């Protein structure tokens, strides 16, 4: 029987929700790994709605759970209903929605607050010693909730212009965590905390390299006992 994995989304669309390619890549790799997946999102309002063509906020209001249902093809549950005992692992794709809706990192940086259900979900899986997978910006959730943990968001320098958000690594270190520099096609395993991270779109890389890096993260999550 395959691993039971919970996937937590933050909306639909890179600028105000979950990054669509990352969420899809996670689902493809979980499918290939034989996992049984259920999808969740918090039933809250988005911080704001961004016109993805213009790249600017609008006056529109949208709900994170309703928007995430687009990616889940309608098969999704309120994050408040997620019970760690029903799953073997949890994974959080990235996208600005993580930093805007699941927490306030986009506004407050390392002084951010985390949504109560996101925090309780992370704590429940960690307490049960079950794997947590995170990609792109979502490793900051672990850095905020689990001081001293090890994560990667790529590199801590803007190597060849490929890591424009490299300063996130410094913020993670200031939270008392260890940032591990990794390339886009790699992931890092914090074996002590069972946290697996990969940088995904924190790196300017071809889509297939991001897809492969997410694949290493998913594979490591499924291997952890």
mmCIF file of C-alpha atoms in Angstrom:
data_model
loop_
_atom_site.group_PDB
_atom_site.id
_atom_site.type_symbol
_atom_site.label_atom_id
_atom_site.label_comp_id
_atom_site.label_asym_id
_atom_site.label_seq_id
_atom_site.Cartn_x
_atom_site.Cartn_y
_atom_site.Cartn_z
ATOM 1 C CA UNK A 1 0.000 0.000 0.000
ATOM 2 C CA UNK A 2 1.343 3.451 -0.935
ATOM 3 C CA UNK A 3 2.074 6.257 1.483
ATOM 4 C CA UNK A 4 -0.828 8.514 2.453
ATOM 5 C CA UNK A 5 0.204 12.099 1.765
ATOM 6 C CA UNK A 6 -1.595 15.361 2.532
ATOM 7 C CA UNK A 7 -0.944 18.220 0.099
ATOM 8 C CA UNK A 8 -1.585 21.739 1.429
ATOM 9 C CA UNK A 9 -2.338 24.502 -1.068
ATOM 10 C CA UNK A 10 -2.448 28.285 -0.722
ATOM 11 C CA UNK A 11 -4.685 29.334 -3.612
ATOM 12 C CA UNK A 12 -4.188 29.115 -7.358
ATOM 13 C CA UNK A 13 -1.568 31.166 -9.176
ATOM 14 C CA UNK A 14 2.024 32.133 -8.423
ATOM 15 C CA UNK A 15 1.466 35.768 -7.381
ATOM 16 C CA UNK A 16 -1.317 35.242 -4.838
ATOM 17 C CA UNK A 17 -1.677 31.473 -4.373
ATOM 18 C CA UNK A 18 0.122 28.187 -4.933
ATOM 19 C CA UNK A 19 2.584 28.006 -7.821
ATOM 20 C CA UNK A 20 0.687 25.900 -10.358
ATOM 21 C CA UNK A 21 3.702 24.109 -11.869
ATOM 22 C CA UNK A 22 5.051 23.225 -8.434
ATOM 23 C CA UNK A 23 1.729 21.853 -7.216
ATOM 24 C CA UNK A 24 1.349 19.839 -10.415
ATOM 25 C CA UNK A 25 4.913 18.527 -10.201
ATOM 26 C CA UNK A 26 4.359 17.381 -6.611
ATOM 27 C CA UNK A 27 1.184 15.566 -7.655
ATOM 28 C CA UNK A 28 2.878 13.882 -10.628
ATOM 29 C CA UNK A 29 5.794 12.657 -8.526
ATOM 30 C CA UNK A 30 3.470 11.462 -5.759
ATOM 31 C CA UNK A 31 1.419 9.586 -8.336
ATOM 32 C CA UNK A 32 4.539 7.988 -9.779
ATOM 33 C CA UNK A 33 5.594 7.037 -6.255
ATOM 34 C CA UNK A 34 2.311 5.244 -5.652
ATOM 35 C CA UNK A 35 1.105 7.633 -2.956
ATOM 36 C CA UNK A 36 -2.514 8.153 -1.970
ATOM 37 C CA UNK A 37 -3.046 11.920 -1.926
ATOM 38 C CA UNK A 38 -5.643 14.160 -0.333
ATOM 39 C CA UNK A 39 -5.583 17.911 -0.836
ATOM 40 C CA UNK A 40 -6.300 20.614 1.726
ATOM 41 C CA UNK A 41 -6.317 24.408 1.984
ATOM 42 C CA UNK A 42 -7.359 26.866 4.693
ATOM 43 C CA UNK A 43 -10.865 28.306 4.398
ATOM 44 C CA UNK A 44 -9.759 31.942 4.595
ATOM 45 C CA UNK A 45 -9.705 35.045 2.414
ATOM 46 C CA UNK A 46 -6.605 35.664 0.317
ATOM 47 C CA UNK A 47 -4.411 38.572 1.396
ATOM 48 C CA UNK A 48 -5.251 40.068 -1.989
ATOM 49 C CA UNK A 49 -5.933 39.054 -5.586
ATOM 50 C CA UNK A 50 -3.301 39.737 -8.239
ATOM 51 C CA UNK A 51 -4.081 40.183 -11.924
ATOM 52 C CA UNK A 52 -1.551 37.702 -13.310
ATOM 53 C CA UNK A 53 -1.512 39.398 -16.716
ATOM 54 C CA UNK A 54 -0.752 42.872 -15.357
ATOM 55 C CA UNK A 55 1.090 41.713 -12.253
ATOM 56 C CA UNK A 56 -0.806 44.148 -10.041
ATOM 57 C CA UNK A 57 -3.385 43.747 -7.241
ATOM 58 C CA UNK A 58 -7.093 44.179 -7.934
ATOM 59 C CA UNK A 59 -10.041 45.069 -5.717
ATOM 60 C CA UNK A 60 -11.417 41.549 -6.029
ATOM 61 C CA UNK A 61 -11.791 39.227 -3.022
ATOM 62 C CA UNK A 62 -11.177 35.498 -3.247
ATOM 63 C CA UNK A 63 -11.140 32.540 -0.859
ATOM 64 C CA UNK A 64 -8.028 30.344 -0.552
ATOM 65 C CA UNK A 65 -9.976 27.079 -0.303
ATOM 66 C CA UNK A 66 -12.215 27.946 -3.262
ATOM 67 C CA UNK A 67 -9.253 28.984 -5.423
ATOM 68 C CA UNK A 68 -7.227 25.916 -4.424
ATOM 69 C CA UNK A 69 -10.130 23.749 -5.548
ATOM 70 C CA UNK A 70 -9.178 24.703 -9.123
ATOM 71 C CA UNK A 71 -5.869 22.859 -8.744
ATOM 72 C CA UNK A 72 -7.505 19.994 -6.875
ATOM 73 C CA UNK A 73 -10.112 19.512 -9.621
ATOM 74 C CA UNK A 74 -12.711 20.136 -6.913
ATOM 75 C CA UNK A 75 -11.558 17.315 -4.658
ATOM 76 C CA UNK A 76 -10.334 19.263 -1.644
ATOM 77 C CA UNK A 77 -11.011 19.702 2.071
ATOM 78 C CA UNK A 78 -10.723 22.490 4.611
ATOM 79 C CA UNK A 79 -7.294 22.391 6.274
ATOM 80 C CA UNK A 80 -9.066 22.500 9.640
ATOM 81 C CA UNK A 81 -10.204 18.923 8.935
ATOM 82 C CA UNK A 82 -6.709 17.513 8.368
ATOM 83 C CA UNK A 83 -5.684 14.959 11.009
ATOM 84 C CA UNK A 84 -2.022 13.952 11.049
ATOM 85 C CA UNK A 85 -2.885 10.447 12.253
ATOM 86 C CA UNK A 86 -4.619 9.789 8.915
ATOM 87 C CA UNK A 87 -1.455 10.443 6.876
ATOM 88 C CA UNK A 88 2.160 9.393 6.567
ATOM 89 C CA UNK A 89 3.491 12.767 5.354
ATOM 90 C CA UNK A 90 2.519 16.320 4.389
ATOM 91 C CA UNK A 91 3.819 18.487 1.534
ATOM 92 C CA UNK A 92 3.542 22.235 0.924
ATOM 93 C CA UNK A 93 4.226 23.541 -2.614
ATOM 94 C CA UNK A 94 5.401 27.138 -2.969
ATOM 95 C CA UNK A 95 4.055 30.295 -4.563
ATOM 96 C CA UNK A 96 3.472 33.753 -3.103
ATOM 97 C CA UNK A 97 0.274 32.442 -1.530
ATOM 98 C CA UNK A 98 2.426 30.645 1.032
ATOM 99 C CA UNK A 99 3.994 33.962 2.053
ATOM 100 C CA UNK A 100 0.708 35.906 1.825
ATOM 101 C CA UNK A 101 -2.049 33.493 2.859
ATOM 102 C CA UNK A 102 -0.453 30.685 4.876
ATOM 103 C CA UNK A 103 1.687 33.212 6.728
ATOM 104 C CA UNK A 104 2.562 36.908 6.555
ATOM 105 C CA UNK A 105 6.171 36.523 5.371
ATOM 106 C CA UNK A 106 5.523 38.681 2.270
ATOM 107 C CA UNK A 107 4.726 41.642 4.547
ATOM 108 C CA UNK A 108 6.556 40.911 7.800
ATOM 109 C CA UNK A 109 9.509 38.738 6.772
ATOM 110 C CA UNK A 110 11.010 36.752 9.615
ATOM 111 C CA UNK A 111 8.646 38.488 12.059
ATOM 112 C CA UNK A 112 5.684 36.890 10.310
ATOM 113 C CA UNK A 113 2.750 35.118 11.890
ATOM 114 C CA UNK A 114 1.560 31.747 10.602
ATOM 115 C CA UNK A 115 -2.041 30.721 10.037
ATOM 116 C CA UNK A 116 -3.212 28.725 13.062
ATOM 117 C CA UNK A 117 -4.170 25.638 11.042
ATOM 118 C CA UNK A 118 -0.941 25.691 9.052
ATOM 119 C CA UNK A 119 1.047 25.900 12.278
ATOM 120 C CA UNK A 120 -0.932 23.171 14.030
ATOM 121 C CA UNK A 121 -0.600 20.911 10.967
ATOM 122 C CA UNK A 122 3.176 21.327 10.894
ATOM 123 C CA UNK A 123 3.437 20.747 14.636
ATOM 124 C CA UNK A 124 1.225 17.650 14.497
ATOM 125 C CA UNK A 125 3.279 15.953 11.774
ATOM 126 C CA UNK A 126 6.545 16.939 13.463
ATOM 127 C CA UNK A 127 5.397 15.639 16.855
ATOM 128 C CA UNK A 128 4.351 12.369 15.227
ATOM 129 C CA UNK A 129 7.798 12.153 13.564
ATOM 130 C CA UNK A 130 6.205 12.127 10.130
ATOM 131 C CA UNK A 131 7.942 13.682 7.090
ATOM 132 C CA UNK A 132 7.268 17.252 5.992
ATOM 133 C CA UNK A 133 8.098 18.303 2.426
ATOM 134 C CA UNK A 134 8.382 21.959 1.378
ATOM 135 C CA UNK A 135 9.504 23.715 -1.786
ATOM 136 C CA UNK A 136 10.207 27.230 -3.054
ATOM 137 C CA UNK A 137 9.315 29.773 -0.329
ATOM 138 C CA UNK A 138 7.442 27.292 1.877
ATOM 139 C CA UNK A 139 10.588 26.221 3.815
ATOM 140 C CA UNK A 140 10.220 29.504 5.726
ATOM 141 C CA UNK A 141 7.197 27.924 7.413
ATOM 142 C CA UNK A 142 9.447 25.257 8.927
ATOM 143 C CA UNK A 143 12.099 27.829 9.787
ATOM 144 C CA UNK A 144 9.524 29.854 11.712
ATOM 145 C CA UNK A 145 7.856 26.924 13.498
ATOM 146 C CA UNK A 146 10.923 24.746 14.186
ATOM 147 C CA UNK A 147 13.908 26.859 15.295
ATOM 148 C CA UNK A 148 17.179 25.033 14.663
ATOM 149 C CA UNK A 149 15.908 22.994 11.723
ATOM 150 C CA UNK A 150 17.788 22.681 8.423
ATOM 151 C CA UNK A 151 16.220 23.850 5.149
ATOM 152 C CA UNK A 152 17.185 25.045 1.695
ATOM 153 C CA UNK A 153 15.758 27.783 -0.510
ATOM 154 C CA UNK A 154 18.629 27.358 -2.967
ATOM 155 C CA UNK A 155 21.750 29.493 -2.572
ATOM 156 C CA UNK A 156 22.760 32.305 -0.218
ATOM 157 C CA UNK A 157 24.321 34.280 -3.075
ATOM 158 C CA UNK A 158 22.847 35.316 -6.423
ATOM 159 C CA UNK A 159 25.003 32.943 -8.445
ATOM 160 C CA UNK A 160 24.908 33.857 -12.163
ATOM 161 C CA UNK A 161 21.701 35.820 -11.559
ATOM 162 C CA UNK A 162 19.812 32.589 -10.935
ATOM 163 C CA UNK A 163 18.937 33.180 -7.272
ATOM 164 C CA UNK A 164 17.406 36.680 -7.021
ATOM 165 C CA UNK A 165 15.772 35.873 -3.669
ATOM 166 C CA UNK A 166 19.015 34.698 -2.056
ATOM 167 C CA UNK A 167 18.503 37.009 0.943
ATOM 168 C CA UNK A 168 15.775 34.645 2.166
ATOM 169 C CA UNK A 169 18.610 32.330 3.223
ATOM 170 C CA UNK A 170 19.957 35.027 5.558
ATOM 171 C CA UNK A 171 16.515 35.570 7.090
ATOM 172 C CA UNK A 172 16.268 31.828 7.725
ATOM 173 C CA UNK A 173 19.641 31.895 9.491
ATOM 174 C CA UNK A 174 18.501 34.832 11.621
ATOM 175 C CA UNK A 175 15.584 32.687 12.799
ATOM 176 C CA UNK A 176 18.154 30.313 14.269
ATOM 177 C CA UNK A 177 17.940 27.726 11.513
ATOM 178 C CA UNK A 178 20.643 26.304 9.272
ATOM 179 C CA UNK A 179 20.394 27.090 5.578
ATOM 180 C CA UNK A 180 21.911 24.442 3.318
ATOM 181 C CA UNK A 181 22.948 25.641 -0.148
ATOM 182 C CA UNK A 182 21.588 23.366 -2.876
ATOM 183 C CA UNK A 183 21.131 23.536 -6.618
ATOM 184 C CA UNK A 184 17.672 23.515 -8.199
ATOM 185 C CA UNK A 185 17.816 19.804 -9.056
ATOM 186 C CA UNK A 186 18.640 18.838 -5.472
ATOM 187 C CA UNK A 187 16.848 18.684 -2.138
ATOM 188 C CA UNK A 188 18.019 18.681 1.449
ATOM 189 C CA UNK A 189 16.946 16.196 4.103
ATOM 190 C CA UNK A 190 16.974 17.292 7.739
ATOM 191 C CA UNK A 191 16.930 13.748 9.058
ATOM 192 C CA UNK A 192 16.546 14.763 12.698
ATOM 193 C CA UNK A 193 13.347 16.721 12.002
ATOM 194 C CA UNK A 194 12.220 14.742 8.952
ATOM 195 C CA UNK A 195 11.970 17.953 6.906
ATOM 196 C CA UNK A 196 12.760 17.786 3.175
ATOM 197 C CA UNK A 197 13.163 20.979 1.151
ATOM 198 C CA UNK A 198 14.008 22.068 -2.395
ATOM 199 C CA UNK A 199 14.249 25.540 -3.924
ATOM 200 C CA UNK A 200 12.062 25.099 -7.050
ATOM 201 C CA UNK A 201 11.163 28.549 -8.482
ATOM 202 C CA UNK A 202 13.421 30.334 -5.986
ATOM 203 C CA UNK A 203 15.894 29.568 -8.768
ATOM 204 C CA UNK A 204 15.585 30.940 -12.305
ATOM 205 C CA UNK A 205 15.892 27.603 -14.056
ATOM 206 C CA UNK A 206 14.292 25.646 -16.896
ATOM 207 C CA UNK A 207 11.004 24.070 -15.878
ATOM 208 C CA UNK A 208 12.313 20.512 -16.257
ATOM 209 C CA UNK A 209 15.086 21.213 -13.722
ATOM 210 C CA UNK A 210 12.537 22.539 -11.239
ATOM 211 C CA UNK A 211 10.366 19.483 -11.914
ATOM 212 C CA UNK A 212 13.335 17.174 -11.270
ATOM 213 C CA UNK A 213 14.280 18.964 -8.042
ATOM 214 C CA UNK A 214 10.747 18.617 -6.742
ATOM 215 C CA UNK A 215 10.989 14.951 -7.694
ATOM 216 C CA UNK A 216 13.978 14.489 -5.396
ATOM 217 C CA UNK A 217 12.067 16.143 -2.568
ATOM 218 C CA UNK A 218 9.014 13.937 -3.061
ATOM 219 C CA UNK A 219 11.166 10.798 -3.327
ATOM 220 C CA UNK A 220 12.949 11.613 -0.076
ATOM 221 C CA UNK A 221 9.651 12.320 1.701
ATOM 222 C CA UNK A 222 8.306 8.940 0.577
ATOM 223 C CA UNK A 223 11.494 7.154 1.685
ATOM 224 C CA UNK A 224 11.503 8.554 5.214
ATOM 225 C CA UNK A 225 9.977 6.277 7.852
#
